[in-house]
XYZ file of C-alpha atoms in Angstrom:
724
model
C 30.473 37.588 -13.713
C 29.243 37.674 -17.008
C 25.753 35.799 -17.366
C 24.326 34.847 -20.669
C 23.793 37.724 -23.468
C 26.334 39.815 -24.671
C 30.015 40.151 -23.266
C 32.742 42.741 -24.009
C 35.319 41.857 -26.216
C 37.797 42.531 -23.694
C 37.924 41.210 -19.957
C 40.150 42.297 -17.241
C 42.470 39.779 -15.268
C 40.379 38.129 -12.662
C 37.229 38.118 -14.495
C 35.072 34.834 -14.153
C 32.851 33.879 -16.985
C 30.186 31.749 -17.113
C 28.489 30.960 -20.731
C 24.813 29.344 -21.297
C 24.695 27.535 -24.780
C 21.619 27.339 -26.977
C 19.650 24.132 -27.497
C 21.590 21.318 -29.272
C 24.905 23.013 -27.869
C 27.116 22.599 -24.613
C 29.906 24.102 -22.873
C 33.277 22.586 -23.537
C 34.230 22.956 -20.046
C 32.914 20.399 -17.639
C 32.133 20.401 -13.868
C 29.630 21.721 -11.802
C 30.899 25.537 -11.937
C 31.065 25.573 -15.559
C 33.126 28.762 -15.446
C 36.455 30.253 -16.796
C 38.678 32.781 -15.276
C 41.053 34.987 -17.110
C 44.301 34.811 -15.609
C 47.440 36.636 -17.154
C 45.592 37.160 -20.448
C 44.486 33.349 -20.773
C 41.171 31.689 -19.887
C 41.808 29.047 -17.432
C 40.969 25.896 -17.456
C 40.362 27.049 -21.457
C 38.713 29.246 -23.550
C 34.733 28.833 -23.066
C 33.162 27.598 -26.397
C 29.503 26.196 -27.021
C 30.317 22.625 -29.040
C 27.685 20.418 -30.315
C 26.147 18.218 -27.751
C 26.497 14.588 -27.986
C 23.436 12.236 -28.536
C 23.288 9.469 -25.912
C 22.709 5.710 -27.158
C 19.150 4.831 -26.328
C 17.812 1.500 -24.726
C 16.620 -1.022 -26.685
C 15.602 -4.714 -25.630
C 16.678 -7.718 -27.240
C 18.892 -5.805 -29.730
C 22.263 -3.585 -29.905
C 23.439 -0.491 -31.464
C 26.678 -0.348 -33.347
C 28.684 2.908 -34.364
C 29.094 2.997 -38.162
C 32.779 3.977 -39.050
C 33.237 6.247 -42.106
C 34.899 3.307 -43.945
C 32.083 0.958 -43.380
C 31.034 -0.049 -46.939
C 27.851 -2.179 -45.882
C 26.080 -2.447 -42.932
C 26.051 -6.051 -42.886
C 30.175 -5.700 -42.423
C 29.923 -6.451 -39.019
C 33.700 -6.377 -38.449
C 33.825 -2.623 -39.062
C 30.942 -2.052 -36.647
C 31.869 -0.956 -33.476
C 29.381 -1.972 -30.460
C 28.140 0.379 -28.057
C 26.817 0.482 -24.555
C 23.814 2.184 -23.594
C 23.733 5.884 -22.950
C 27.359 6.037 -24.531
C 27.807 9.496 -26.208
C 27.891 9.750 -30.127
C 29.068 13.061 -31.407
C 27.114 15.025 -33.786
C 27.022 13.986 -37.305
C 27.744 10.261 -36.781
C 25.821 7.362 -37.326
C 24.527 4.362 -35.593
C 22.955 1.256 -36.634
C 20.480 -1.215 -34.645
C 20.812 -5.207 -35.013
C 18.243 -7.446 -33.437
C 19.063 -10.511 -31.874
C 18.063 -14.119 -33.426
C 14.561 -14.400 -33.435
C 13.592 -10.609 -33.669
C 13.339 -7.987 -36.372
C 13.774 -4.335 -36.637
C 10.405 -2.218 -36.130
C 11.307 1.362 -37.447
C 14.282 2.767 -38.614
C 17.613 0.586 -38.174
C 20.213 3.720 -38.511
C 20.104 6.857 -36.490
C 22.110 10.197 -37.091
C 22.957 12.263 -34.330
C 22.580 16.041 -34.974
C 23.118 18.656 -32.335
C 22.058 16.501 -28.944
C 19.185 14.980 -31.040
C 18.585 11.821 -33.260
C 17.211 12.129 -36.461
C 13.975 10.213 -35.723
C 10.690 11.079 -34.039
C 10.757 7.505 -32.190
C 13.246 4.867 -31.776
C 13.069 1.488 -33.024
C 12.296 -1.515 -31.326
C 13.132 -5.186 -31.922
C 10.006 -7.188 -32.260
C 9.914 -10.999 -32.161
C 9.230 -12.825 -35.158
C 5.706 -13.911 -35.390
C 4.282 -17.247 -36.031
C 0.814 -17.637 -37.828
C -1.413 -20.147 -36.519
C -2.586 -22.360 -39.454
C -5.920 -23.942 -39.978
C -5.875 -27.533 -39.209
C -9.349 -29.269 -39.288
C -10.492 -30.639 -35.895
C -7.923 -28.462 -34.142
C -9.203 -25.801 -31.657
C -7.008 -23.307 -29.825
C -7.348 -22.416 -26.317
C -7.082 -19.078 -24.752
C -8.973 -17.225 -26.962
C -6.548 -18.115 -30.097
C -7.949 -18.990 -33.399
C -6.512 -19.690 -37.198
C -5.066 -16.739 -38.846
C -3.601 -15.201 -35.380
C -0.097 -14.611 -34.407
C 2.038 -15.392 -31.830
C 5.419 -14.072 -30.837
C 9.075 -15.752 -30.997
C 9.321 -18.178 -27.702
C 5.364 -17.922 -27.258
C 3.409 -20.813 -26.989
C -0.112 -21.765 -27.511
C -2.125 -24.639 -26.174
C -4.470 -26.670 -28.323
C -6.457 -30.016 -28.704
C -8.085 -32.033 -31.115
C -11.894 -31.444 -30.721
C -12.843 -35.213 -31.439
C -10.045 -36.953 -29.415
C -10.521 -38.777 -26.287
C -6.908 -37.265 -25.046
C -7.643 -34.412 -22.925
C -4.132 -33.288 -22.643
C -3.220 -30.111 -24.350
C -0.760 -29.830 -27.118
C 1.687 -27.106 -26.745
C 2.588 -25.085 -30.053
C 5.720 -22.935 -29.818
C 7.134 -19.986 -32.015
C 10.776 -20.265 -32.569
C 12.170 -17.713 -35.119
C 9.515 -17.475 -36.896
C 8.465 -21.388 -37.155
C 5.526 -23.070 -35.572
C 6.569 -26.397 -33.609
C 5.188 -29.168 -33.950
C 4.518 -28.312 -37.434
C 2.168 -31.373 -38.432
C -0.638 -32.362 -36.316
C -3.118 -34.831 -37.357
C -6.483 -34.539 -35.810
C -9.370 -37.615 -36.724
C -12.556 -36.335 -38.305
C -15.489 -35.681 -36.149
C -18.093 -37.064 -38.574
C -18.340 -40.736 -36.566
C -18.447 -39.198 -33.239
C -21.096 -36.659 -33.995
C -23.341 -39.322 -34.881
C -22.499 -41.607 -32.259
C -21.304 -39.956 -29.037
C -22.503 -36.261 -29.030
C -25.619 -36.584 -26.515
C -28.690 -34.522 -27.106
C -28.949 -31.565 -25.084
C -31.964 -31.131 -22.896
C -32.146 -27.692 -21.365
C -34.484 -26.525 -18.921
C -37.037 -23.967 -20.472
C -38.440 -21.185 -17.988
C -42.463 -20.849 -19.033
C -42.709 -17.496 -17.650
C -43.107 -14.556 -19.234
C -40.017 -12.619 -18.363
C -37.676 -11.374 -20.701
C -33.960 -12.303 -20.881
C -30.895 -10.582 -20.151
C -28.122 -10.732 -22.538
C -24.352 -10.210 -23.080
C -21.989 -8.333 -25.264
C -22.106 -8.543 -29.043
C -19.222 -10.205 -30.971
C -19.499 -8.837 -34.546
C -19.566 -11.512 -36.827
C -18.108 -9.509 -39.646
C -14.817 -9.302 -37.453
C -14.322 -13.244 -37.763
C -11.837 -15.043 -39.866
C -13.625 -16.559 -43.045
C -10.925 -17.559 -45.005
C -10.485 -21.121 -44.016
C -10.431 -23.073 -46.685
C -10.175 -27.508 -46.708
C -8.279 -28.979 -49.448
C -9.417 -31.672 -51.569
C -6.634 -34.100 -50.493
C -8.283 -33.862 -46.744
C -11.383 -35.570 -48.076
C -13.524 -33.407 -45.702
C -17.242 -33.451 -46.243
C -19.727 -30.548 -45.355
C -20.588 -32.552 -42.388
C -17.301 -32.297 -41.139
C -17.723 -28.646 -40.876
C -20.347 -28.788 -38.235
C -20.020 -27.677 -34.625
C -20.896 -29.908 -31.693
C -22.770 -28.367 -28.504
C -21.185 -25.162 -27.122
C -20.280 -24.794 -23.505
C -23.306 -23.579 -21.583
C -23.276 -21.694 -18.209
C -25.806 -21.491 -15.469
C -28.963 -19.717 -16.330
C -28.635 -19.593 -20.375
C -30.962 -20.423 -22.939
C -30.054 -21.670 -26.369
C -31.365 -20.032 -29.586
C -30.547 -21.180 -33.144
C -31.008 -18.380 -35.459
C -33.253 -16.604 -33.311
C -35.555 -19.807 -32.407
C -35.229 -21.958 -29.377
C -33.318 -25.155 -30.246
C -32.139 -28.012 -28.571
C -30.197 -29.789 -31.082
C -26.530 -31.246 -30.586
C -24.777 -30.686 -33.966
C -25.134 -27.344 -35.551
C -24.344 -26.636 -39.193
C -21.411 -24.110 -40.285
C -22.519 -20.397 -40.234
C -25.245 -21.215 -37.229
C -25.260 -18.254 -34.845
C -26.382 -18.917 -31.339
C -27.392 -16.171 -28.926
C -26.919 -16.379 -25.190
C -29.557 -14.884 -22.956
C -29.408 -14.627 -19.571
C -32.066 -14.290 -17.072
C -32.783 -10.615 -16.078
C -30.551 -9.645 -13.134
C -30.201 -6.901 -10.743
C -28.606 -4.392 -13.199
C -31.361 -4.905 -15.756
C -29.310 -4.280 -18.718
C -30.151 -6.109 -22.125
C -27.380 -6.729 -24.459
C -26.804 -9.572 -27.136
C -23.969 -11.869 -27.451
C -23.296 -14.523 -29.738
C -21.220 -17.038 -31.201
C -20.696 -18.470 -34.547
C -20.199 -21.733 -35.866
C -17.155 -21.823 -38.552
C -15.436 -24.583 -40.105
C -16.402 -26.929 -36.946
C -15.786 -24.896 -34.241
C -17.159 -22.002 -32.475
C -15.662 -18.636 -32.332
C -16.547 -16.598 -29.348
C -16.971 -17.695 -25.644
C -19.868 -17.845 -23.352
C -19.880 -15.775 -19.860
C -21.253 -16.283 -16.354
C -24.966 -15.387 -16.955
C -25.597 -14.638 -13.106
C -25.001 -11.049 -12.654
C -23.142 -11.698 -9.034
C -20.873 -9.483 -6.820
C -17.210 -8.979 -7.638
C -14.475 -9.241 -4.987
C -11.959 -6.539 -5.020
C -8.392 -7.202 -3.742
C -6.682 -4.220 -2.436
C -3.222 -5.380 -2.892
C -1.580 -3.523 -5.631
C 1.405 -1.360 -4.426
C 1.450 2.339 -5.006
C -2.267 2.050 -6.360
C -4.986 3.932 -4.428
C -8.823 2.780 -5.416
C -12.259 4.622 -4.892
C -15.778 3.899 -4.762
C -18.577 6.497 -4.639
C -15.890 9.159 -3.974
C -14.426 7.380 -0.962
C -11.004 5.766 -0.711
C -11.283 2.071 -0.446
C -9.016 1.103 2.711
C -9.700 -2.305 3.229
C -7.993 -5.385 1.966
C -10.574 -7.147 0.890
C -14.023 -5.913 -0.303
C -17.459 -7.538 -2.135
C -18.933 -4.983 -4.436
C -22.581 -5.476 -5.758
C -23.480 -5.759 -9.334
C -22.984 -2.634 -11.545
C -20.445 -1.038 -8.960
C -17.470 1.161 -10.726
C -14.284 1.814 -8.939
C -12.007 4.220 -9.945
C -8.341 3.902 -9.576
C -4.719 5.923 -9.864
C -1.218 5.878 -8.476
C -0.826 7.378 -5.081
C 1.415 9.873 -6.455
C 0.910 10.417 -10.226
C 4.184 12.330 -10.711
C 6.307 9.614 -9.176
C 4.545 6.547 -10.861
C 2.743 5.800 -13.924
C -0.424 3.670 -14.240
C -0.472 0.903 -16.452
C -4.614 -1.045 -16.946
C -7.759 0.546 -16.521
C -8.810 3.579 -14.486
C -12.508 2.772 -14.185
C -13.642 -0.545 -14.004
C -17.110 -1.944 -13.433
C -18.397 -5.164 -11.779
C -20.774 -7.010 -14.766
C -21.559 -10.661 -14.369
C -19.253 -11.370 -11.014
C -16.411 -9.807 -13.159
C -14.454 -6.876 -13.352
C -14.501 -5.001 -16.792
C -10.897 -3.867 -18.259
C -7.531 -4.419 -16.844
C -6.231 -4.556 -13.351
C -4.150 -1.181 -12.992
C -0.774 -1.413 -11.743
C 1.478 1.515 -10.759
C 5.429 1.634 -11.983
C 7.980 3.741 -10.341
C 9.722 6.412 -12.655
C 13.168 7.105 -12.402
C 13.295 8.595 -8.749
C 12.219 5.367 -7.537
C 15.001 3.582 -9.449
C 17.925 5.571 -8.814
C 17.583 8.011 -11.594
C 17.821 5.302 -14.283
C 17.937 6.949 -17.662
C 15.785 4.098 -19.218
C 12.899 5.094 -16.869
C 10.506 7.956 -17.709
C 11.162 11.114 -15.667
C 9.181 11.670 -12.402
C 7.738 15.262 -11.851
C 7.398 16.865 -8.644
C 4.640 19.311 -7.940
C 5.061 22.718 -5.988
C 2.364 25.145 -5.877
C 1.992 28.618 -4.481
C -0.854 31.131 -3.737
C -3.406 28.380 -4.035
C -4.465 24.548 -3.852
C -3.483 21.636 -5.979
C -5.033 17.771 -5.471
C -5.158 14.511 -7.235
C -8.504 13.703 -8.625
C -9.696 10.187 -8.417
C -8.892 9.475 -11.879
C -5.434 10.826 -12.059
C -5.779 14.403 -12.676
C -3.973 17.223 -11.187
C -6.586 19.737 -10.143
C -5.406 23.238 -9.896
C -7.400 25.989 -8.430
C -7.512 29.495 -10.304
C -4.502 31.950 -9.684
C -2.773 29.475 -8.425
C 1.146 29.093 -9.474
C 1.956 25.672 -10.284
C 5.882 24.389 -10.657
C 6.330 21.020 -12.041
C 10.006 19.801 -11.911
C 11.113 16.951 -14.364
C 13.949 14.918 -12.540
C 16.970 14.317 -14.758
C 20.625 14.397 -14.442
C 21.765 17.643 -16.111
C 24.995 16.460 -16.978
C 23.414 14.022 -19.417
C 21.683 17.057 -21.594
C 18.428 19.003 -21.059
C 14.874 17.457 -20.736
C 12.234 18.933 -23.258
C 8.662 20.193 -22.001
C 5.641 20.023 -24.281
C 1.901 20.767 -23.875
C -0.934 19.528 -25.523
C -2.014 23.327 -26.214
C -0.828 26.582 -28.061
C -2.520 29.011 -25.219
C 0.681 30.412 -24.451
C 4.385 29.676 -23.584
C 5.741 29.032 -20.554
C 8.684 29.382 -18.730
C 11.002 26.529 -18.308
C 14.540 25.773 -17.401
C 16.905 24.653 -14.475
C 15.620 25.603 -11.119
C 18.175 28.123 -9.620
C 16.380 29.126 -6.137
C 18.252 28.264 -2.929
C 17.031 25.032 -1.600
C 16.433 23.280 -5.027
C 18.812 20.918 -6.744
C 19.808 22.751 -10.133
C 21.666 19.521 -11.235
C 18.345 17.460 -11.187
C 15.216 19.410 -11.165
C 14.065 21.131 -14.883
C 10.919 23.251 -13.981
C 8.136 24.433 -15.989
C 5.905 26.960 -14.387
C 2.326 27.924 -14.799
C 1.617 31.447 -13.279
C -1.798 32.477 -12.304
C -3.238 29.737 -13.709
C -6.451 29.912 -15.615
C -9.120 27.376 -17.376
C -7.186 28.080 -20.528
C -4.136 26.391 -18.902
C -5.751 23.257 -18.687
C -4.220 20.419 -21.026
C -1.307 17.572 -20.876
C 2.291 18.611 -19.595
C 4.855 15.913 -21.030
C 8.458 15.973 -20.065
C 10.790 14.104 -22.612
C 14.394 13.263 -21.698
C 17.466 12.949 -23.814
C 16.866 9.233 -23.812
C 13.168 9.750 -25.290
C 11.354 8.722 -22.104
C 8.589 10.523 -21.277
C 6.100 11.032 -18.498
C 2.776 13.274 -18.897
C 0.634 14.630 -16.292
C -3.072 15.819 -17.404
C -3.506 19.287 -15.731
C -7.119 20.683 -15.177
C -7.503 24.008 -14.012
C -11.112 24.416 -12.386
C -12.757 26.159 -9.558
C -13.466 23.490 -6.718
C -15.518 24.489 -3.971
C -17.480 22.242 -1.546
C -20.842 23.198 -0.303
C -21.029 25.576 2.552
C -21.255 23.793 6.081
C -24.865 24.917 7.386
C -25.194 26.017 10.940
C -26.111 23.238 13.470
C -26.713 23.862 17.130
C -23.821 23.425 19.539
C -21.415 22.343 16.313
C -18.313 24.531 16.575
C -16.238 24.906 12.891
C -12.939 25.771 12.898
C -12.850 27.673 9.562
C -15.650 28.742 6.660
C -13.587 27.703 3.967
C -14.655 25.621 1.399
C -11.861 25.919 -1.230
C -10.453 22.711 -2.848
C -8.147 20.782 -0.212
C -9.693 22.853 2.780
C -9.403 21.178 6.030
C -12.357 21.954 8.501
C -11.947 20.576 12.362
C -15.320 20.226 14.048
C -16.292 20.134 17.699
C -19.099 20.580 20.057
C -19.926 22.946 22.933
C -21.502 22.552 26.115
C -20.075 19.074 26.636
C -22.213 17.479 24.147
C -20.863 14.623 22.071
C -19.783 14.743 18.432
C -21.300 12.037 16.365
C -19.160 11.670 12.884
C -16.079 12.736 11.772
C -14.123 15.286 13.571
C -12.419 16.851 10.578
C -13.790 17.411 6.877
C -11.597 17.871 3.646
C -12.579 19.287 0.289
C -12.244 16.797 -2.410
C -11.502 17.243 -5.797
C -14.904 16.117 -6.781
C -16.599 19.261 -4.899
C -17.659 16.805 -1.867
C -16.467 16.647 1.699
C -14.834 13.822 2.645
C -17.575 12.922 5.153
C -21.109 13.537 6.164
C -21.527 16.628 8.255
C -21.658 15.570 12.071
C -24.162 16.341 14.810
C -23.848 17.104 18.275
C -26.086 15.401 20.753
C -26.279 14.863 24.677
C -25.224 11.465 25.028
C -25.886 9.255 28.264
C -24.535 5.841 29.070
C -26.908 3.372 30.158
C -26.425 0.445 33.172
C -23.081 -1.269 32.935
C -23.906 -4.717 31.728
C -22.289 -7.297 34.397
C -23.512 -10.811 35.362
C -25.228 -11.065 38.663
C -22.500 -13.636 40.468
C -19.606 -13.599 43.255
C -17.133 -12.439 40.604
C -19.123 -9.406 39.237
C -17.973 -6.194 40.982
C -20.187 -3.920 42.852
C -20.965 -0.484 40.731
C -21.328 2.877 41.741
C -22.540 5.289 39.117
C -21.162 8.724 39.673
C -22.529 10.275 36.586
C -23.744 9.206 33.391
C -22.831 12.087 31.109
C -20.168 11.840 28.443
C -17.107 11.863 30.676
C -18.853 10.726 33.677
C -17.430 8.082 35.892
C -18.433 4.489 37.377
C -16.557 3.118 40.291
C -16.213 -0.698 41.022
C -15.691 -2.315 44.289
C -15.804 -6.300 45.666
C -17.318 -7.855 48.786
C -15.015 -8.534 51.586
C -12.628 -11.420 50.571
C -12.473 -10.417 47.368
C -10.204 -8.340 45.181
C -10.464 -6.178 42.269
C -8.768 -7.474 39.157
C -8.714 -4.739 36.385
C -9.716 -1.040 36.321
C -10.980 0.572 39.298
C -13.486 2.858 37.249
C -15.071 3.099 34.029
C -15.996 6.328 31.833
C -18.812 7.343 29.491
C -17.951 7.586 26.185
C -19.265 9.893 23.411
C -20.561 6.817 21.740
C -22.672 6.459 24.695
C -21.052 3.058 25.940
C -18.993 2.776 28.890
C -14.972 2.076 28.451
C -14.134 -1.357 28.440
C -12.627 -3.630 29.789
C -14.729 -3.879 32.752
C -12.912 -5.606 36.257
C -13.784 -8.847 37.959
C -13.921 -10.135 41.490
C -11.522 -12.740 42.507
C -11.083 -14.343 45.893
C -8.289 -13.052 47.678
C -5.557 -15.225 49.128
C -2.268 -14.326 51.065
C 1.002 -15.879 50.488
C 2.343 -18.324 53.590
C 4.383 -15.403 55.452
C 6.517 -18.142 57.037
C 7.871 -17.939 60.668
C 10.701 -15.881 61.972
C 14.144 -17.492 62.892
C 14.083 -18.601 66.869
C 10.293 -18.284 66.706
C 7.003 -19.771 65.460
C 4.091 -18.727 63.695
C 0.207 -19.208 64.668
C -2.392 -19.626 61.654
C -4.026 -21.812 59.412
C -3.481 -22.033 55.569
C -4.766 -21.012 53.092
C -4.819 -17.260 54.281
C -7.846 -15.521 53.037
C -8.520 -11.692 53.274
C -9.169 -10.926 57.020
C -7.335 -13.509 58.232
C -4.610 -13.017 60.863
C -1.164 -14.682 61.812
C 0.499 -14.463 65.430
C 4.198 -14.893 65.711
C 6.006 -15.770 69.119
C 9.555 -16.249 70.089
C 11.419 -19.052 71.814
C 12.449 -18.622 75.548
C 15.637 -16.270 75.520
C 14.362 -14.474 72.936
C 12.553 -11.109 72.212
C 10.731 -9.927 69.324
C 11.134 -7.047 66.893
C 8.497 -6.033 64.874
C 4.471 -6.379 65.050
C 3.488 -9.795 66.730
C 0.144 -9.760 64.493
C -0.308 -9.023 60.842
C -3.578 -9.576 58.851
C -4.199 -10.489 55.074
C -5.775 -7.452 53.261
C -8.070 -7.056 50.413
C -5.417 -6.382 48.038
C -3.782 -10.108 48.642
C -0.774 -8.401 50.784
C -0.103 -8.697 54.516
C -0.693 -5.833 56.760
C 2.824 -5.863 57.948
C 6.159 -7.647 57.438
C 7.723 -10.837 59.157
C 9.058 -9.745 62.465
C 12.431 -10.933 64.142
C 13.375 -13.071 67.259
C 16.627 -11.583 68.622
C 18.465 -12.776 71.799
C 17.386 -11.207 74.996
C 17.812 -11.416 79.039
C 14.688 -12.556 80.601
C 13.175 -10.564 83.759
C 15.867 -11.044 86.606
C 13.679 -10.435 89.206
C 13.923 -7.642 91.964
C 15.649 -7.264 95.506
C 13.028 -7.469 98.618
C 12.052 -4.019 99.769
C 13.700 -2.580 96.638
C 12.992 -1.198 93.359
C 14.226 -1.853 89.640
C 14.713 0.955 87.119
C 12.325 -0.574 84.310
C 10.264 -3.952 84.570
C 9.701 -5.954 81.248
C 9.460 -9.515 80.391
C 12.689 -9.376 78.117
C 15.672 -6.842 77.771
C 17.702 -6.296 74.930
C 21.378 -6.922 74.585
C 23.319 -4.114 76.310
C 20.428 -2.659 78.125
C 20.968 -2.054 81.842
C 18.714 -1.713 84.937
C 19.560 -0.267 88.465
C 18.242 -1.052 91.550
C 17.458 1.224 94.686
C 16.394 -0.080 98.194
C 13.445 1.246 100.780
C 14.211 3.887 103.332
C 16.258 2.416 106.086
C 17.713 -0.415 103.998
C 21.004 -0.721 102.502
C 21.729 -2.098 99.263
C 24.315 -4.933 99.120
C 25.328 -6.559 95.951
C 25.813 -4.662 92.256
C 23.640 -1.435 92.012
C 23.333 -1.966 88.076
C 23.252 -5.019 85.947
C 23.627 -5.038 82.312
C 22.276 -7.858 79.605
C 25.202 -9.657 77.767
C 25.483 -10.763 74.466
C 25.320 -14.087 75.652
C 21.574 -13.456 76.952
C 22.704 -13.755 80.601
C 23.248 -10.692 82.990
C 26.444 -9.276 84.236
C 25.686 -9.993 87.821
C 23.379 -10.983 90.679
C 20.434 -9.295 91.784
C 21.634 -7.259 95.030
C 19.881 -7.397 98.360
C 18.268 -4.842 100.622
C 19.153 -5.229 104.499
C 18.576 -3.119 107.346
C 21.017 -1.111 108.905
C 22.715 -2.017 111.918
């Protein structure tokens, strides 16, 4: 086997050759092994060569790439353009051009040239929608924060309404291929309505000397002052005046710095919304400006109330005060700040705000979302690459704000996932501290066709930076690495507290327990977080006793016998006669100082009617309660097998089973002056008895009789007669 580097000019038969090509080139031999073997003086399957690597047609939305053939005269000559599929291979020195769908235009270079596996541009072009500019129509107000001069994209819409119209239904304006429809909107003048219909505003004024809490500033210099009114519209200066703005609870209105209660405002008037002081105590100013008959800006809720946080976004984990939020819905106080990141910063990309603060009952920023990268999408080439993290000789952890914290001295492997047959991805680093080794993994157990690795050996502070992996399809994923010595405070010695380790390094896990049978109050394990704090407060060991068991005093409550009140101690339960226990027969004293539940109850015991044996009958009265008995009897000519009397027990079961009445022979009587082998009321089928006579007498008749199956004796009773 000849590896990368110089090879001999001649190779013996049977030699297997493996070549590694430089960047921008690839081996002409396909397959996983990519080797050539010398057979009878020829290389098989073919002579290995490094040829220019092809480029992959990039993915683009709302457009399509075409191959530019050598005979093409103009790019608009579409019959000579060959349509291409996404990720189709284009050979070196070939050109492709981008054509956007109707209603979209090219942003960036429209033509690309392939040069040794890379396109000739730093960033791919996009097909962006042709925008429409919102016009200045007198009396028309755009909703959703829009105003004249702003633009909306193709196939987008915005709602608007006439300020002085009695029709409250909005007008939907849609942009189609750069044309805004409807084009002609007429709104009536507001002069008459200002004079006749706008009510005088009466606002309650606070007589207290408290200062006022106010909101964010909108810079009037950023507002559009380019609106002009043509003469043919015959609009007077009075039509440029604004009606009363929408107010929120707790707001006072100022006109150019003075309190004002007028209902009509001239163009250029600035109104400040000053809110009553709240818990946060912040003092900011926020203003709106009357500009050509309408207000620029919007008013917020002045009350600095709580914010509701819904923890329902998949693959997003959020933190408050360095603790993970695990509840589904949480209400946070004003001023609270939550930090969010993806559950795995290498497998997901976060879109939105990392930090959000509760201000005036609203969260600042944008709700974060985490989207899966190529591993989560079956290694789709239009997705950014997943980055896997592996470490040696030290710990790593994800910080609350989505950084990868690496302890100094740790060796970090970052593996960019990309299918090798489509080319090599590229690693880039935000600093030039040193060059890092990178390449396809080679060790056993790793996937050399998928994992392209960059390694930081013996990480130091200067290795901190942003590490990015870009695929040949120009999709990139970045991870910010922070090399920092994170150590949590040493755990102080506490009486009776047993600590599994004195390690305080990042990600250290400490198990805690108590000696002498004491109870652990707090968490039984601690983790050293990336913030340098332990995951929970340090627990304490205390001697805990359980109090009395809280049971009501009635006939259904069991009797309690406490054997021990210490942790692990037991209390047993019992019921009075006639009642049975339903539930556990004992309770254990828990480390919390409370008895384990549930507690049992006492219920009246009743046994089911046992019935009567066949050819017999039972003596007893229903219902049968604990302690009641039933006596069984058999009919004449039948004898009993089993217990003649059973009792109803406290557990609701009978002390014995139902007896049987079987056919038998009754007592046959005895010979005068004679004797029988056994004397009893009944004899079982097949049982025999023998007779004898006194001295001087002679037995006349059968000496033995047997009980037959029909319940009759086999013969008559013999007689004892004197000898002649």
